[in-house]
Short mmCIF file of C-alpha atoms and ligand atoms in Angstrom, two decimals:
data_model
loop_
_atom_site.label_atom_id
_atom_site.label_comp_id
_atom_site.label_asym_id
_atom_site.label_seq_id
_atom_site.Cartn_x
_atom_site.Cartn_y
_atom_site.Cartn_z
CA SER A 303 0.02 0.23 0.13
CA TYR A 304 1.08 3.66 -0.64
CA PRO A 305 -0.21 7.09 0.00
CA LYS A 306 -2.94 8.66 -1.86
CA SER A 307 -1.09 11.89 -2.53
CA GLN A 308 2.63 12.68 -3.19
CA ASN A 309 5.09 15.55 -3.62
CA ILE A 310 5.96 16.46 -7.21
CA ALA A 311 8.04 19.07 -8.82
CA ILE A 312 6.20 20.34 -11.82
CA VAL A 313 6.49 23.02 -14.53
CA ASP A 314 3.35 24.27 -15.75
CA ASN A 315 4.51 25.89 -18.89
CA ILE A 316 7.49 26.03 -21.57
CA GLY A 317 9.90 28.50 -19.72
CA GLY A 318 8.22 28.37 -16.50
CA ASP A 319 9.50 27.94 -13.01
CA VAL A 320 9.70 24.83 -11.33
CA LYS A 321 6.85 24.35 -8.60
CA PHE A 322 6.23 21.86 -5.77
CA ARG A 323 3.09 20.67 -5.01
CA SER A 324 0.93 17.61 -3.92
CA GLN A 325 -1.02 15.53 -6.64
CA ALA A 326 -2.80 12.27 -6.17
CA VAL A 327 -1.21 9.02 -7.01
CA LYS A 328 -2.91 6.30 -9.24
CA PRO A 329 -4.50 3.86 -6.85
CA GLN A 330 -3.68 0.00 -7.39
CA ARG A 331 -6.98 -0.86 -8.92
CA GLU A 332 -6.53 1.61 -11.51
CA LEU A 333 -3.17 0.22 -12.77
CA ALA A 334 -3.76 -1.13 -16.36
CA PRO A 335 -2.03 -4.55 -16.99
CA GLY A 336 1.65 -3.83 -17.95
CA GLU A 337 1.79 -0.79 -15.43
CA CYS A 338 3.56 -0.47 -12.41
CA LEU A 339 4.23 2.37 -9.64
CA VAL A 340 7.67 2.91 -8.58
CA LYS A 341 8.53 4.77 -5.27
CA MET A 342 11.47 6.98 -6.26
CA VAL A 343 14.64 6.98 -4.13
CA CYS A 344 16.54 9.69 -6.05
CA SER A 345 16.85 10.61 -9.69
CA GLY A 346 19.93 12.00 -11.72
CA ALA A 347 19.04 15.65 -13.42
CA CYS A 348 20.27 15.58 -17.20
CA HIS A 349 20.66 18.59 -19.65
CA THR A 350 17.75 17.25 -21.36
CA ASP A 351 15.55 18.14 -18.49
CA LEU A 352 16.35 21.80 -18.94
CA HIS A 353 15.92 21.49 -22.96
CA ALA A 354 12.45 20.24 -22.02
CA VAL A 355 11.55 23.28 -19.51
CA ASP A 356 12.89 25.47 -22.26
CA GLY A 357 10.98 23.59 -25.06
CA ASP A 358 13.92 24.47 -27.27
CA TRP A 359 13.69 21.36 -29.27
CA PRO A 360 11.50 20.84 -32.69
CA ILE A 361 9.27 18.35 -30.80
CA PRO A 362 7.50 19.76 -27.96
CA PRO A 363 7.26 18.21 -24.57
CA LYS A 364 3.95 17.64 -22.66
CA MET A 365 2.75 20.44 -20.38
CA PRO A 366 2.37 20.57 -17.47
CA LEU A 367 5.16 18.56 -16.87
CA VAL A 368 7.11 16.51 -14.11
CA GLY A 369 10.54 15.93 -15.51
CA GLY A 370 13.22 13.29 -14.84
CA HIS A 371 14.40 10.28 -16.50
CA GLU A 372 17.19 8.90 -14.62
CA GLY A 373 15.30 7.69 -11.72
CA VAL A 374 15.83 4.63 -9.08
CA GLY A 375 13.21 3.31 -6.85
CA HIS A 376 11.31 0.34 -5.63
CA ILE A 377 8.31 -1.20 -7.30
CA VAL A 378 5.26 -0.88 -5.01
CA ALA A 379 2.40 -2.07 -7.14
CA ILE A 380 1.94 -3.70 -10.43
CA GLY A 381 -1.51 -3.59 -12.40
CA GLU A 382 -3.53 -6.89 -12.29
CA ASN A 383 -3.48 -9.28 -15.17
CA THR A 384 0.30 -8.29 -16.31
CA PHE A 385 1.61 -11.05 -18.17
CA ASN A 386 4.83 -12.33 -17.47
CA SER A 387 6.30 -9.54 -15.40
CA PRO A 388 9.90 -9.66 -15.48
CA VAL A 389 9.84 -7.61 -12.08
CA LYS A 390 8.05 -8.03 -8.74
CA VAL A 391 6.88 -5.62 -6.04
CA GLY A 392 10.01 -5.01 -4.07
CA ASP A 393 12.25 -5.13 -6.76
CA ARG A 394 14.66 -2.00 -7.28
CA VAL A 395 14.37 -0.80 -10.86
CA GLY A 396 15.69 2.19 -12.73
CA ILE A 397 13.35 4.29 -15.02
CA LYS A 398 15.08 5.84 -17.88
CA TRP A 399 14.29 8.18 -20.91
CA LEU A 400 12.73 5.42 -22.98
CA ALA A 401 9.57 4.69 -20.31
CA ASN A 402 7.64 2.32 -22.89
CA SER A 403 7.68 1.28 -26.17
CA CYS A 404 5.44 -1.56 -28.23
CA LEU A 405 8.16 -4.06 -28.33
CA ASN A 406 6.34 -5.41 -31.65
CA CYS A 407 7.14 -2.94 -34.39
CA GLU A 408 10.09 -3.21 -36.72
CA ASP A 409 12.17 -0.61 -34.59
CA CYS A 410 11.47 -2.75 -31.46
CA ARG A 411 12.41 -5.85 -33.21
CA LYS A 412 15.53 -4.66 -34.20
CA GLY A 413 16.58 -3.49 -30.82
CA ARG A 414 15.69 0.37 -31.56
CA GLU A 415 13.23 0.71 -29.13
CA GLN A 416 13.89 4.35 -28.95
CA ASN A 417 12.41 4.94 -32.55
CA CYS A 418 9.29 2.94 -31.89
CA SER A 419 6.69 5.40 -32.81
CA LYS A 420 4.55 4.54 -29.66
CA ALA A 421 7.57 5.37 -27.53
CA ALA A 422 6.78 6.97 -24.38
CA LEU A 423 9.70 9.20 -22.88
CA SER A 424 10.16 9.87 -19.01
CA GLY A 425 10.04 13.72 -18.40
CA TYR A 426 9.04 14.60 -22.04
CA THR A 427 5.83 12.78 -23.21
CA VAL A 428 5.03 11.27 -19.62
CA ASP A 429 5.67 12.54 -16.49
CA GLY A 430 9.14 11.48 -14.88
CA THR A 431 11.15 11.11 -12.00
CA PHE A 432 11.12 14.17 -10.19
CA GLN A 433 8.33 12.86 -8.01
CA GLU A 434 7.71 10.27 -5.29
CA TYR A 435 5.58 7.95 -7.21
CA VAL A 436 6.30 7.24 -10.75
CA LEU A 437 3.77 5.19 -13.17
CA SER A 438 6.07 3.10 -15.52
CA TRP A 439 5.86 -0.42 -17.23
CA VAL A 440 7.18 -3.62 -16.15
CA TYR A 441 8.60 -4.49 -19.51
CA HIS A 442 10.72 -1.43 -19.73
CA VAL A 443 11.86 -0.67 -16.18
CA THR A 444 15.65 -1.49 -15.53
CA PRO A 445 16.46 -4.12 -12.82
CA ILE A 446 19.43 -2.45 -10.65
CA PRO A 447 22.48 -4.94 -9.63
CA ASP A 448 22.80 -5.23 -5.91
CA LYS A 449 26.26 -3.84 -5.96
CA LEU A 450 25.33 -0.37 -6.99
CA SER A 451 23.83 2.14 -4.72
CA SER A 452 21.02 3.87 -6.05
CA HIS A 453 22.76 7.30 -6.32
CA GLU A 454 25.40 5.69 -8.24
CA ALA A 455 23.03 3.84 -10.34
CA ALA A 456 20.66 6.55 -11.30
CA PRO A 457 22.99 8.55 -13.96
CA ILE A 458 23.74 5.48 -15.36
CA LEU A 459 20.24 5.34 -16.85
CA CYS A 460 20.79 8.16 -18.88
CA ALA A 461 23.96 9.56 -19.14
CA GLY A 462 25.73 6.05 -18.98
CA VAL A 463 23.48 4.34 -21.36
CA THR A 464 23.80 6.88 -23.85
CA THR A 465 27.44 7.17 -23.77
CA TYR A 466 27.98 3.50 -23.28
CA ARG A 467 26.05 2.87 -26.59
CA ALA A 468 27.65 5.95 -28.75
CA ILE A 469 31.13 4.73 -27.79
CA LYS A 470 30.21 0.96 -28.44
CA ASN A 471 28.81 2.08 -31.80
CA SER A 472 31.77 4.50 -32.54
CA GLU A 473 33.72 2.30 -34.95
CA THR A 474 36.92 2.15 -32.97
CA GLU A 475 39.33 -0.61 -31.63
CA ALA A 476 41.67 -0.62 -28.37
CA GLY A 477 44.39 1.86 -28.74
CA ASP A 478 42.42 4.31 -31.10
CA PHE A 479 42.00 8.06 -30.40
CA ILE A 480 38.63 9.46 -29.29
CA VAL A 481 37.74 12.87 -29.03
CA LEU A 482 35.23 13.74 -26.13
CA PRO A 483 33.83 17.44 -26.54
CA GLY A 484 31.55 18.00 -23.18
CA ALA A 485 33.92 15.59 -21.37
CA GLY A 486 33.57 17.35 -18.11
CA GLY A 487 29.66 17.26 -17.83
CA GLY A 488 27.12 14.22 -17.04
CA LEU A 489 27.25 12.53 -20.13
CA GLY A 490 30.70 13.40 -20.99
CA HIS A 491 32.41 12.32 -17.66
CA LEU A 492 30.96 8.84 -18.08
CA ALA A 493 31.87 8.85 -21.76
CA VAL A 494 35.72 9.16 -20.60
CA GLN A 495 35.36 6.01 -18.43
CA TYR A 496 33.33 3.98 -20.89
CA ALA A 497 35.94 4.83 -23.56
CA ARG A 498 38.90 3.90 -21.12
CA VAL A 499 37.18 0.37 -20.59
CA ARG A 500 37.39 -0.27 -24.16
CA GLY A 501 40.89 0.69 -24.40
CA LEU A 502 40.51 3.90 -26.05
CA ARG A 503 42.83 6.95 -25.60
CA VAL A 504 40.91 9.85 -24.70
CA ILE A 505 41.25 13.44 -25.62
CA ALA A 506 38.75 15.32 -23.55
CA ILE A 507 37.60 18.88 -24.28
CA ASP A 508 35.77 21.10 -21.95
CA THR A 509 36.57 24.01 -19.64
CA GLY A 510 37.86 25.16 -16.17
CA LYS A 511 40.04 23.58 -13.75
CA GLU A 512 37.44 21.37 -12.15
CA LYS A 513 36.37 19.80 -15.52
CA ARG A 514 40.13 19.25 -16.33
CA ASP A 515 40.91 17.56 -13.16
CA LEU A 516 38.06 15.53 -13.51
CA CYS A 517 38.74 14.36 -16.93
CA LEU A 518 42.28 13.88 -16.40
CA SER A 519 41.78 11.90 -13.13
CA LEU A 520 39.40 9.41 -15.13
CA GLY A 521 41.94 8.76 -17.33
CA ALA A 522 41.91 11.29 -20.31
CA GLU A 523 45.52 11.51 -21.69
CA LYS A 524 44.87 15.23 -22.79
CA PHE A 525 42.41 17.88 -21.91
CA ILE A 526 42.01 20.64 -24.07
CA ASP A 527 39.99 24.14 -22.86
CA PHE A 528 37.51 25.19 -25.75
CA LYS A 529 37.42 28.65 -24.18
CA THR A 530 41.42 29.04 -23.94
CA SER A 531 42.39 26.91 -26.76
CA LYS A 532 43.74 29.11 -29.95
CA ASP A 533 43.28 26.14 -32.19
CA ILE A 534 41.28 23.19 -30.99
CA VAL A 535 41.98 21.23 -34.20
CA ALA A 536 45.62 21.83 -34.34
CA GLU A 537 45.74 20.65 -30.71
CA VAL A 538 43.84 17.45 -31.39
CA ILE A 539 45.86 16.70 -34.50
CA ALA A 540 49.00 17.08 -32.31
CA ALA A 541 47.90 14.78 -29.92
CA THR A 542 46.89 12.13 -32.41
CA ASP A 543 50.14 11.40 -34.02
CA GLY A 544 49.41 13.98 -36.36
CA LYS A 545 46.63 12.08 -38.23
CA GLY A 546 43.56 13.29 -36.10
CA ALA A 547 41.33 11.13 -34.00
CA HIS A 548 39.36 7.57 -35.01
CA SER A 549 36.15 9.12 -33.71
CA ALA A 550 34.39 12.02 -31.92
CA VAL A 551 31.57 11.52 -29.59
CA VAL A 552 30.09 14.97 -28.91
CA THR A 553 28.00 15.37 -25.76
CA SER A 554 28.42 19.28 -25.85
CA SER A 555 25.10 21.13 -25.21
CA SER A 556 26.27 23.87 -27.16
CA SER A 557 26.40 23.64 -31.17
CA THR A 558 30.12 25.29 -30.78
CA GLY A 559 30.98 21.67 -29.59
CA TYR A 560 30.47 20.37 -33.02
CA THR A 561 32.00 23.01 -35.17
CA GLN A 562 35.57 21.41 -35.52
CA ALA A 563 34.72 17.79 -35.08
CA LEU A 564 35.11 16.66 -38.56
CA SER A 565 38.20 18.47 -39.09
CA TYR A 566 40.01 16.74 -36.15
CA LEU A 567 38.87 13.40 -37.37
CA ARG A 568 41.17 11.12 -39.40
CA ALA A 569 40.29 9.34 -42.69
CA GLY A 570 37.66 6.67 -41.97
CA GLY A 571 36.76 8.63 -38.68
CA THR A 572 33.23 8.57 -37.09
CA LEU A 573 31.39 11.21 -35.53
CA MET A 574 28.86 10.17 -32.84
CA VAL A 575 26.30 12.95 -32.77
CA VAL A 576 24.92 12.83 -29.28
CA GLY A 577 24.69 16.41 -27.66
CA LEU A 578 21.43 18.01 -28.69
CA PRO A 579 21.96 21.90 -28.81
CA PRO A 580 18.97 23.73 -30.05
CA ASP A 581 18.51 24.65 -33.76
CA ALA A 582 22.13 23.17 -34.33
CA THR A 583 23.41 21.58 -37.84
CA ILE A 584 26.29 20.00 -38.85
CA PRO A 585 27.97 21.60 -41.51
CA ALA A 586 29.82 18.79 -43.69
CA SER A 587 31.90 19.38 -47.04
CA VAL A 588 30.30 16.78 -49.58
CA PHE A 589 33.65 16.59 -51.33
CA PHE A 590 35.76 15.93 -47.79
CA THR A 591 33.19 13.59 -46.59
CA VAL A 592 33.58 11.26 -49.59
CA PHE A 593 37.34 11.89 -50.02
CA ARG A 594 38.31 11.23 -46.35
CA SER A 595 35.57 8.20 -46.14
CA GLN A 596 34.04 9.64 -42.87
CA LYS A 597 30.84 8.91 -41.27
CA ILE A 598 28.50 10.90 -39.09
CA LEU A 599 26.15 8.69 -37.01
CA GLY A 600 23.22 9.91 -34.68
CA SER A 601 23.24 7.99 -31.45
CA TYR A 602 19.84 8.09 -29.26
CA VAL A 603 19.92 6.77 -25.62
CA GLY A 604 19.92 2.96 -25.60
CA ASN A 605 17.73 0.07 -25.54
CA ARG A 606 17.14 -2.43 -22.58
CA GLN A 607 20.37 -4.34 -23.41
CA ASP A 608 22.50 -1.30 -23.40
CA ALA A 609 21.15 -0.25 -20.09
CA ALA A 610 21.83 -3.64 -18.54
CA GLU A 611 25.42 -3.73 -19.80
CA ALA A 612 26.03 -0.02 -18.78
CA LEU A 613 24.87 -0.80 -15.39
CA ASP A 614 26.92 -4.19 -15.32
CA ILE A 615 30.12 -2.36 -15.90
CA ALA A 616 29.47 0.42 -13.37
CA ALA A 617 28.51 -2.49 -10.74
CA ARG A 618 31.68 -4.08 -11.42
CA GLY A 619 33.58 -0.72 -10.44
CA GLN A 620 34.80 0.07 -13.88
CA VAL A 621 32.83 3.15 -14.27
CA LYS A 622 31.92 5.67 -11.25
CA VAL A 623 29.43 8.45 -11.26
CA HIS A 624 31.11 11.54 -10.16
CA HIS A 625 28.08 13.02 -8.35
CA LYS A 626 26.82 15.56 -5.79
CA VAL A 627 23.62 14.78 -3.91
CA VAL A 628 21.09 17.49 -3.17
CA PRO A 629 17.30 17.39 -2.12
CA LEU A 630 14.55 17.46 -5.00
CA ASN A 631 13.59 21.07 -3.85
CA SER A 632 17.08 22.34 -5.10
CA LEU A 633 15.99 21.55 -8.81
CA LYS A 634 15.90 25.21 -9.98
CA ASN A 635 19.46 25.59 -8.66
CA VAL A 636 20.40 22.61 -10.89
CA TYR A 637 19.00 23.92 -14.00
CA ASP A 638 20.66 27.39 -13.18
CA GLY A 639 23.88 25.10 -12.93
CA PHE A 640 23.39 23.68 -16.29
CA LYS A 641 22.90 27.26 -17.72
CA ALA A 642 26.08 28.64 -16.50
CA GLY A 643 28.09 25.08 -17.19
CA THR A 644 29.53 24.77 -13.56
CA ILE A 645 28.39 21.14 -13.21
CA ALA A 646 31.16 18.93 -13.37
CA GLY A 647 29.81 15.15 -13.47
CA ARG A 648 26.20 14.74 -12.27
CA ILE A 649 23.81 16.06 -9.75
CA VAL A 650 21.71 13.44 -8.16
CA LEU A 651 18.29 14.55 -6.46
CA ASP A 652 17.25 12.67 -3.11
CA ILE A 653 13.70 12.26 -3.32
CA SER A 654 12.78 9.88 -0.19
CA GLY A 655 16.06 8.40 1.84
O1 8ID B 239 20.06 10.32 -26.67
C1 8ID B 239 21.03 11.47 -26.68
N1 8ID B 239 21.49 11.76 -27.88
C2 8ID B 239 21.17 12.22 -25.34
C3 8ID B 239 21.08 11.74 -23.99
C4 8ID B 239 21.13 12.34 -23.13
C5 8ID B 239 21.49 13.77 -23.22
C6 8ID B 239 21.60 13.60 -25.62
N2 8ID B 239 21.63 14.20 -24.51
C7 8ID B 239 22.04 15.82 -24.58
C8 8ID B 239 21.42 16.70 -23.73
O2 8ID B 239 20.12 17.16 -24.26
C9 8ID B 239 22.37 17.79 -23.82
O3 8ID B 239 22.32 18.51 -25.09
O4 8ID B 239 23.24 15.63 -24.26
C10 8ID B 239 23.85 17.20 -24.02
C11 8ID B 239 24.51 16.95 -22.68
O5 8ID B 239 24.02 16.60 -21.59
P1 8ID B 239 24.53 16.63 -20.20
O6 8ID B 239 25.80 15.86 -20.20
O7 8ID B 239 23.66 16.26 -19.31
O8 8ID B 239 24.94 18.13 -20.03
P2 8ID B 239 26.10 18.85 -19.28
O9 8ID B 239 26.30 18.20 -18.14
O10 8ID B 239 25.74 20.20 -19.20
O11 8ID B 239 27.26 18.64 -20.14
C12 8ID B 239 27.45 19.61 -21.27
C13 8ID B 239 29.00 20.04 -21.35
O12 8ID B 239 29.21 20.37 -22.61
C14 8ID B 239 30.48 21.34 -22.35
C15 8ID B 239 29.77 22.23 -21.13
O13 8ID B 239 30.96 22.81 -20.49
C16 8ID B 239 29.47 21.02 -20.21
O14 8ID B 239 30.61 20.33 -19.34
N3 8ID B 239 30.61 22.27 -23.46
C17 8ID B 239 29.82 23.36 -23.92
I1 8ID B 239 28.21 24.09 -23.34
N4 8ID B 239 30.11 23.87 -25.11
C18 8ID B 239 31.52 22.92 -25.34
C19 8ID B 239 32.55 22.97 -26.54
N5 8ID B 239 32.32 24.04 -27.38
C20 8ID B 239 31.59 22.15 -24.68
N6 8ID B 239 32.50 21.03 -24.45
C21 8ID B 239 33.53 21.37 -25.21
N7 8ID B 239 33.43 22.18 -26.35
ZN1 ZN B 240 19.11 12.31 -20.20
#
């Protein structure tokens, strides 16, 4: 059993302030087959949550909106007549960006659940994890390995899964060079580590002493400060035996992170498009894309298998989330931190102890 009402963090309209109020929780008897209710312990805050509040992407979010898509909690109820549930009441599970999908269309069958036309997106098209009780779906919640604390697991559910998949698909091998613009942020600092797990040589790009120290401590072999560097392309080329990098995974939330990427990749190199700055384009020369055999690949979060793999690597201690824990009611300060670019690693919001 669980209470009839709960505390939520909600935004009423695009660009609006975060408000905290109480709202009814869906009663057990009203849960549809396949639905479950998860009592949140904590949730990471992703830059995407700020894009949603600002409404700066081409596809608008629902409003009013409870944001959040990196949550961990315990299942407190499952809809009656749920067929073959992979989880049970009491299980600790994660809620990621992809809250639900049909599992039967061509995209789902091919493992690209993210592209399902019926996908439900946490904290975007359905209410997300910045609340005490989240309505979710048993076939899509992510079991959390016992060895990981909830606070360490939460950011893996978006930042971890996304960078794990992007690096896995970056067409690189051990010993190759990978450039990571945005390396000091939430996605980026996990990208540094997932890249190291694969034996890649990391060139981190971001700004400021805190992010520099973080990236170098996580195993980047070079850090380039995008605010003070006079020539980012030349610095990357010099750091990569004069030939350029094999891949770049851009997790910068500003379009400038993409500007030089194709110029510092070597022939045959792969640009992984991950960061989602508003109104951004990737200007690529047709001639040089062909002449240098370069690839540009969009990479969108990850499927259930990517989530299991990314969590397993973290549970074995090979990737650690650098995080600060604050209460849910500091969400507005977190958004200010994203705007100012002052968050190194991730912030995890405590929802209930
Ligand atoms: O599935 C996806 N593709 C996906 C999943 C999750 C998040 C995409 N995202 C998107 C977010 O919507 C956001 O646009 O990835 C971007 C990064 O999310 P984040 O890691 O949560 O944001 P952050 O912690 O603010 O990190 C961004 C970093 O970029 C740096 C900033 O200093 C910050 O550390 N940065 C910027 I702004 N401009 C840069 C530049 N020109 C830069 N780093 C290098 N070069
Ligand atoms: Zn995210």
